[in-house]
Amino acid sequence: MRTWVAAAAAWSCGAAGAPEAAAQNREAVEELGQLMTRFVEAWREGDSQALADVFAMDEGRILWVGGAANSEQARSMTFRAAVERDRPRPSYGRTGWRIASLDIVNDEMAVAKLEIEDGDVLSIDYMLCYRINGQWKIVANTFVITPP
């Protein structure tokens, strides 16, 4: 699997509408593709500075379900706590990742579905993003780990 943004851009920009809206959407697709690339690389490297740049640090959370069979629980962690762990994940996205889908609303909000190879598992992540002060930020992330 390889990093893939172009197909998401083509899919997302195919909507009918005014030319300026299509151009604005293409720009948002490019910006969100760059944001997701920075996220994957920063998470892999455990780069707290880069993660602080992609996350809405004080507002955002990571959510997942974890635990042993019959005792699973919804869990969460603030972005700040995740960033402060400063823990590299050398296999995260190293062999490939892609944006499987991207939905942009009014150039203000977006949901990206990422498929990220992580060693012998596949992480399916949904990223909720908002444009804050002119910059796209990840405000929520939820994920599930599956076999590849």
PDB file of C-alpha atoms in Angstrom:
ATOM      1  CA  MET A   1       0.000   0.000   0.000  1.00  0.00           C
ATOM      2  CA  ARG A   2       1.249   3.496  -0.729  1.00  0.00           C
ATOM      3  CA  THR A   3       0.344   6.939   0.481  1.00  0.00           C
ATOM      4  CA  TRP A   4      -2.680   8.003  -1.529  1.00  0.00           C
ATOM      5  CA  VAL A   5      -4.235  11.413  -1.658  1.00  0.00           C
ATOM      6  CA  ALA A   6      -4.756  12.064  -5.366  1.00  0.00           C
ATOM      7  CA  ALA A   7      -7.679   9.653  -5.779  1.00  0.00           C
ATOM      8  CA  ALA A   8      -9.405  11.178  -2.750  1.00  0.00           C
ATOM      9  CA  ALA A   9      -8.906  14.580  -4.351  1.00  0.00           C
ATOM     10  CA  ALA A  10     -10.439  13.426  -7.627  1.00  0.00           C
ATOM     11  CA  TRP A  11     -13.364  11.789  -5.854  1.00  0.00           C
ATOM     12  CA  SER A  12     -14.025  14.720  -3.561  1.00  0.00           C
ATOM     13  CA  CYS A  13     -13.784  17.388  -6.269  1.00  0.00           C
ATOM     14  CA  GLY A  14     -16.216  15.688  -8.621  1.00  0.00           C
ATOM     15  CA  ALA A  15     -19.252  17.422  -7.132  1.00  0.00           C
ATOM     16  CA  ALA A  16     -21.220  19.785  -9.315  1.00  0.00           C
ATOM     17  CA  GLY A  17     -21.191  23.457  -8.432  1.00  0.00           C
ATOM     18  CA  ALA A  18     -19.657  26.807  -9.165  1.00  0.00           C
ATOM     19  CA  PRO A  19     -16.040  26.776 -10.417  1.00  0.00           C
ATOM     20  CA  GLU A  20     -14.836  28.758  -7.392  1.00  0.00           C
ATOM     21  CA  ALA A  21     -16.423  26.167  -5.062  1.00  0.00           C
ATOM     22  CA  ALA A  22     -14.630  23.346  -6.901  1.00  0.00           C
ATOM     23  CA  ALA A  23     -11.322  25.232  -6.673  1.00  0.00           C
ATOM     24  CA  GLN A  24     -11.880  25.864  -2.970  1.00  0.00           C
ATOM     25  CA  ASN A  25     -12.652  22.175  -2.469  1.00  0.00           C
ATOM     26  CA  ARG A  26      -9.477  21.131  -4.329  1.00  0.00           C
ATOM     27  CA  GLU A  27      -7.460  23.432  -2.066  1.00  0.00           C
ATOM     28  CA  ALA A  28      -9.087  21.936   1.049  1.00  0.00           C
ATOM     29  CA  VAL A  29      -8.387  18.398  -0.231  1.00  0.00           C
ATOM     30  CA  GLU A  30      -4.732  19.286  -0.709  1.00  0.00           C
ATOM     31  CA  GLU A  31      -4.472  20.909   2.728  1.00  0.00           C
ATOM     32  CA  LEU A  32      -6.188  17.954   4.412  1.00  0.00           C
ATOM     33  CA  GLY A  33      -3.934  15.503   2.559  1.00  0.00           C
ATOM     34  CA  GLN A  34      -0.918  17.379   3.891  1.00  0.00           C
ATOM     35  CA  LEU A  35      -2.414  17.393   7.402  1.00  0.00           C
ATOM     36  CA  MET A  36      -2.949  13.609   7.308  1.00  0.00           C
ATOM     37  CA  THR A  37       0.596  13.087   6.003  1.00  0.00           C
ATOM     38  CA  ARG A  38       2.006  15.174   8.855  1.00  0.00           C
ATOM     39  CA  PHE A  39      -0.127  13.213  11.337  1.00  0.00           C
ATOM     40  CA  VAL A  40       1.043   9.774  10.128  1.00  0.00           C
ATOM     41  CA  GLU A  41       4.700  10.809  10.015  1.00  0.00           C
ATOM     42  CA  ALA A  42       4.583  12.530  13.416  1.00  0.00           C
ATOM     43  CA  TRP A  43       2.778   9.603  15.093  1.00  0.00           C
ATOM     44  CA  ARG A  44       5.348   7.184  13.626  1.00  0.00           C
ATOM     45  CA  GLU A  45       8.274   9.285  14.847  1.00  0.00           C
ATOM     46  CA  GLY A  46       6.722  10.238  18.189  1.00  0.00           C
ATOM     47  CA  ASP A  47       7.340  13.871  17.223  1.00  0.00           C
ATOM     48  CA  SER A  48       5.486  15.845  19.897  1.00  0.00           C
ATOM     49  CA  GLN A  49       6.064  19.214  18.190  1.00  0.00           C
ATOM     50  CA  ALA A  50       4.609  18.022  14.878  1.00  0.00           C
ATOM     51  CA  LEU A  51       1.669  16.330  16.644  1.00  0.00           C
ATOM     52  CA  ALA A  52       0.947  19.532  18.548  1.00  0.00           C
ATOM     53  CA  ASP A  53       0.756  21.261  15.174  1.00  0.00           C
ATOM     54  CA  VAL A  54      -1.838  18.870  13.665  1.00  0.00           C
ATOM     55  CA  PHE A  55      -4.066  18.430  16.731  1.00  0.00           C
ATOM     56  CA  ALA A  56      -6.414  20.908  18.402  1.00  0.00           C
ATOM     57  CA  MET A  57      -4.451  20.136  21.562  1.00  0.00           C
ATOM     58  CA  ASP A  58      -6.739  21.173  24.391  1.00  0.00           C
ATOM     59  CA  GLU A  59     -10.060  20.408  22.762  1.00  0.00           C
ATOM     60  CA  GLY A  60      -9.356  17.088  21.038  1.00  0.00           C
ATOM     61  CA  ARG A  61      -9.556  13.451  22.079  1.00  0.00           C
ATOM     62  CA  ILE A  62      -8.611  10.029  20.785  1.00  0.00           C
ATOM     63  CA  LEU A  63     -11.332   7.414  21.342  1.00  0.00           C
ATOM     64  CA  TRP A  64     -11.233   3.619  21.079  1.00  0.00           C
ATOM     65  CA  VAL A  65     -12.633   0.429  22.600  1.00  0.00           C
ATOM     66  CA  GLY A  66     -10.188  -1.715  24.527  1.00  0.00           C
ATOM     67  CA  GLY A  67      -9.940  -4.489  27.072  1.00  0.00           C
ATOM     68  CA  ALA A  68     -10.214  -8.246  27.230  1.00  0.00           C
ATOM     69  CA  ALA A  69     -13.171 -10.162  25.838  1.00  0.00           C
ATOM     70  CA  ASN A  70     -16.382  -9.535  27.806  1.00  0.00           C
ATOM     71  CA  SER A  71     -14.819  -6.560  29.561  1.00  0.00           C
ATOM     72  CA  GLU A  72     -14.341  -4.100  26.716  1.00  0.00           C
ATOM     73  CA  GLN A  73     -14.769  -0.459  27.545  1.00  0.00           C
ATOM     74  CA  ALA A  74     -14.859   2.789  25.642  1.00  0.00           C
ATOM     75  CA  ARG A  75     -11.606   4.583  26.331  1.00  0.00           C
ATOM     76  CA  SER A  76     -10.250   7.991  25.502  1.00  0.00           C
ATOM     77  CA  MET A  77      -7.202  10.154  25.886  1.00  0.00           C
ATOM     78  CA  THR A  78      -6.725  13.856  25.315  1.00  0.00           C
ATOM     79  CA  PHE A  79      -4.494  14.832  22.447  1.00  0.00           C
ATOM     80  CA  ARG A  80      -2.238  16.536  24.983  1.00  0.00           C
ATOM     81  CA  ALA A  81      -1.776  13.250  26.912  1.00  0.00           C
ATOM     82  CA  ALA A  82      -1.077  11.369  23.669  1.00  0.00           C
ATOM     83  CA  VAL A  83       1.493  13.931  22.568  1.00  0.00           C
ATOM     84  CA  GLU A  84       3.205  14.020  25.965  1.00  0.00           C
ATOM     85  CA  ARG A  85       3.787  10.249  25.786  1.00  0.00           C
ATOM     86  CA  ASP A  86       6.366  11.073  23.094  1.00  0.00           C
ATOM     87  CA  ARG A  87       6.390   7.410  22.015  1.00  0.00           C
ATOM     88  CA  PRO A  88       7.585   6.507  18.501  1.00  0.00           C
ATOM     89  CA  ARG A  89       5.815   3.729  16.542  1.00  0.00           C
ATOM     90  CA  PRO A  90       8.406   2.745  13.919  1.00  0.00           C
ATOM     91  CA  SER A  91       6.052   0.529  11.868  1.00  0.00           C
ATOM     92  CA  TYR A  92       3.096   2.980  11.823  1.00  0.00           C
ATOM     93  CA  GLY A  93       2.363   3.677   8.165  1.00  0.00           C
ATOM     94  CA  ARG A  94       5.908   2.728   7.180  1.00  0.00           C
ATOM     95  CA  THR A  95       4.783   0.215   4.534  1.00  0.00           C
ATOM     96  CA  GLY A  96       1.750   2.218   3.495  1.00  0.00           C
ATOM     97  CA  TRP A  97      -1.324   4.205   4.317  1.00  0.00           C
ATOM     98  CA  ARG A  98      -4.091   5.891   2.398  1.00  0.00           C
ATOM     99  CA  ILE A  99      -6.979   8.276   2.684  1.00  0.00           C
ATOM    100  CA  ALA A 100      -9.864   5.917   1.937  1.00  0.00           C
ATOM    101  CA  SER A 101     -12.482   8.677   1.957  1.00  0.00           C
ATOM    102  CA  LEU A 102     -12.742  12.378   2.592  1.00  0.00           C
ATOM    103  CA  ASP A 103     -15.907  14.393   3.168  1.00  0.00           C
ATOM    104  CA  ILE A 104     -15.595  18.184   3.331  1.00  0.00           C
ATOM    105  CA  VAL A 105     -18.444  20.439   4.467  1.00  0.00           C
ATOM    106  CA  ASN A 106     -18.418  24.143   3.521  1.00  0.00           C
ATOM    107  CA  ASP A 107     -14.608  24.316   3.752  1.00  0.00           C
ATOM    108  CA  GLU A 108     -15.090  24.325   7.540  1.00  0.00           C
ATOM    109  CA  MET A 109     -15.362  20.695   8.635  1.00  0.00           C
ATOM    110  CA  ALA A 110     -14.046  17.419   7.237  1.00  0.00           C
ATOM    111  CA  VAL A 111     -14.051  13.723   8.059  1.00  0.00           C
ATOM    112  CA  ALA A 112     -11.170  11.632   6.738  1.00  0.00           C
ATOM    113  CA  LYS A 113     -11.020   7.848   6.862  1.00  0.00           C
ATOM    114  CA  LEU A 114      -7.426   6.594   6.956  1.00  0.00           C
ATOM    115  CA  GLU A 115      -6.221   3.032   6.473  1.00  0.00           C
ATOM    116  CA  ILE A 116      -2.774   2.754   8.044  1.00  0.00           C
ATOM    117  CA  GLU A 117      -0.568  -0.323   8.004  1.00  0.00           C
ATOM    118  CA  ASP A 118       1.097  -0.876  11.372  1.00  0.00           C
ATOM    119  CA  GLY A 119       3.243  -3.978  11.329  1.00  0.00           C
ATOM    120  CA  ASP A 120       0.933  -6.976  11.059  1.00  0.00           C
ATOM    121  CA  VAL A 121      -2.292  -5.019  11.675  1.00  0.00           C
ATOM    122  CA  LEU A 122      -4.302  -2.353   9.908  1.00  0.00           C
ATOM    123  CA  SER A 123      -5.462   0.725  11.802  1.00  0.00           C
ATOM    124  CA  ILE A 124      -8.706   2.240  10.506  1.00  0.00           C
ATOM    125  CA  ASP A 125      -8.822   5.828  11.757  1.00  0.00           C
ATOM    126  CA  TYR A 126     -11.565   8.419  11.373  1.00  0.00           C
ATOM    127  CA  MET A 127     -10.336  11.987  11.777  1.00  0.00           C
ATOM    128  CA  LEU A 128     -12.770  14.813  12.450  1.00  0.00           C
ATOM    129  CA  CYS A 129     -11.176  18.081  11.348  1.00  0.00           C
ATOM    130  CA  TYR A 130     -12.185  21.724  11.586  1.00  0.00           C
ATOM    131  CA  ARG A 131     -10.650  24.792  10.023  1.00  0.00           C
ATOM    132  CA  ILE A 132      -9.611  26.905  13.036  1.00  0.00           C
ATOM    133  CA  ASN A 133      -8.167  30.371  12.452  1.00  0.00           C
ATOM    134  CA  GLY A 134      -7.548  29.445   8.811  1.00  0.00           C
ATOM    135  CA  GLN A 135      -5.731  26.170   9.585  1.00  0.00           C
ATOM    136  CA  TRP A 136      -7.089  22.620   9.441  1.00  0.00           C
ATOM    137  CA  LYS A 137      -6.764  20.829  12.802  1.00  0.00           C
ATOM    138  CA  ILE A 138      -7.709  17.338  13.915  1.00  0.00           C
ATOM    139  CA  VAL A 139     -10.255  17.726  16.736  1.00  0.00           C
ATOM    140  CA  ALA A 140     -11.188  14.061  17.230  1.00  0.00           C
ATOM    141  CA  ASN A 141      -9.770  10.692  16.239  1.00  0.00           C
ATOM    142  CA  THR A 142     -11.324   7.281  16.678  1.00  0.00           C
ATOM    143  CA  PHE A 143      -9.789   4.056  15.470  1.00  0.00           C
ATOM    144  CA  VAL A 144     -10.047   0.293  15.386  1.00  0.00           C
ATOM    145  CA  ILE A 145      -7.271  -2.224  14.780  1.00  0.00           C
ATOM    146  CA  THR A 146      -8.026  -5.027  12.323  1.00  0.00           C
ATOM    147  CA  PRO A 147      -6.131  -7.785  10.563  1.00  0.00           C
ATOM    148  CA  PRO A 148      -4.735  -6.544   7.208  1.00  0.00           C
TER     149      PRO A 148
END
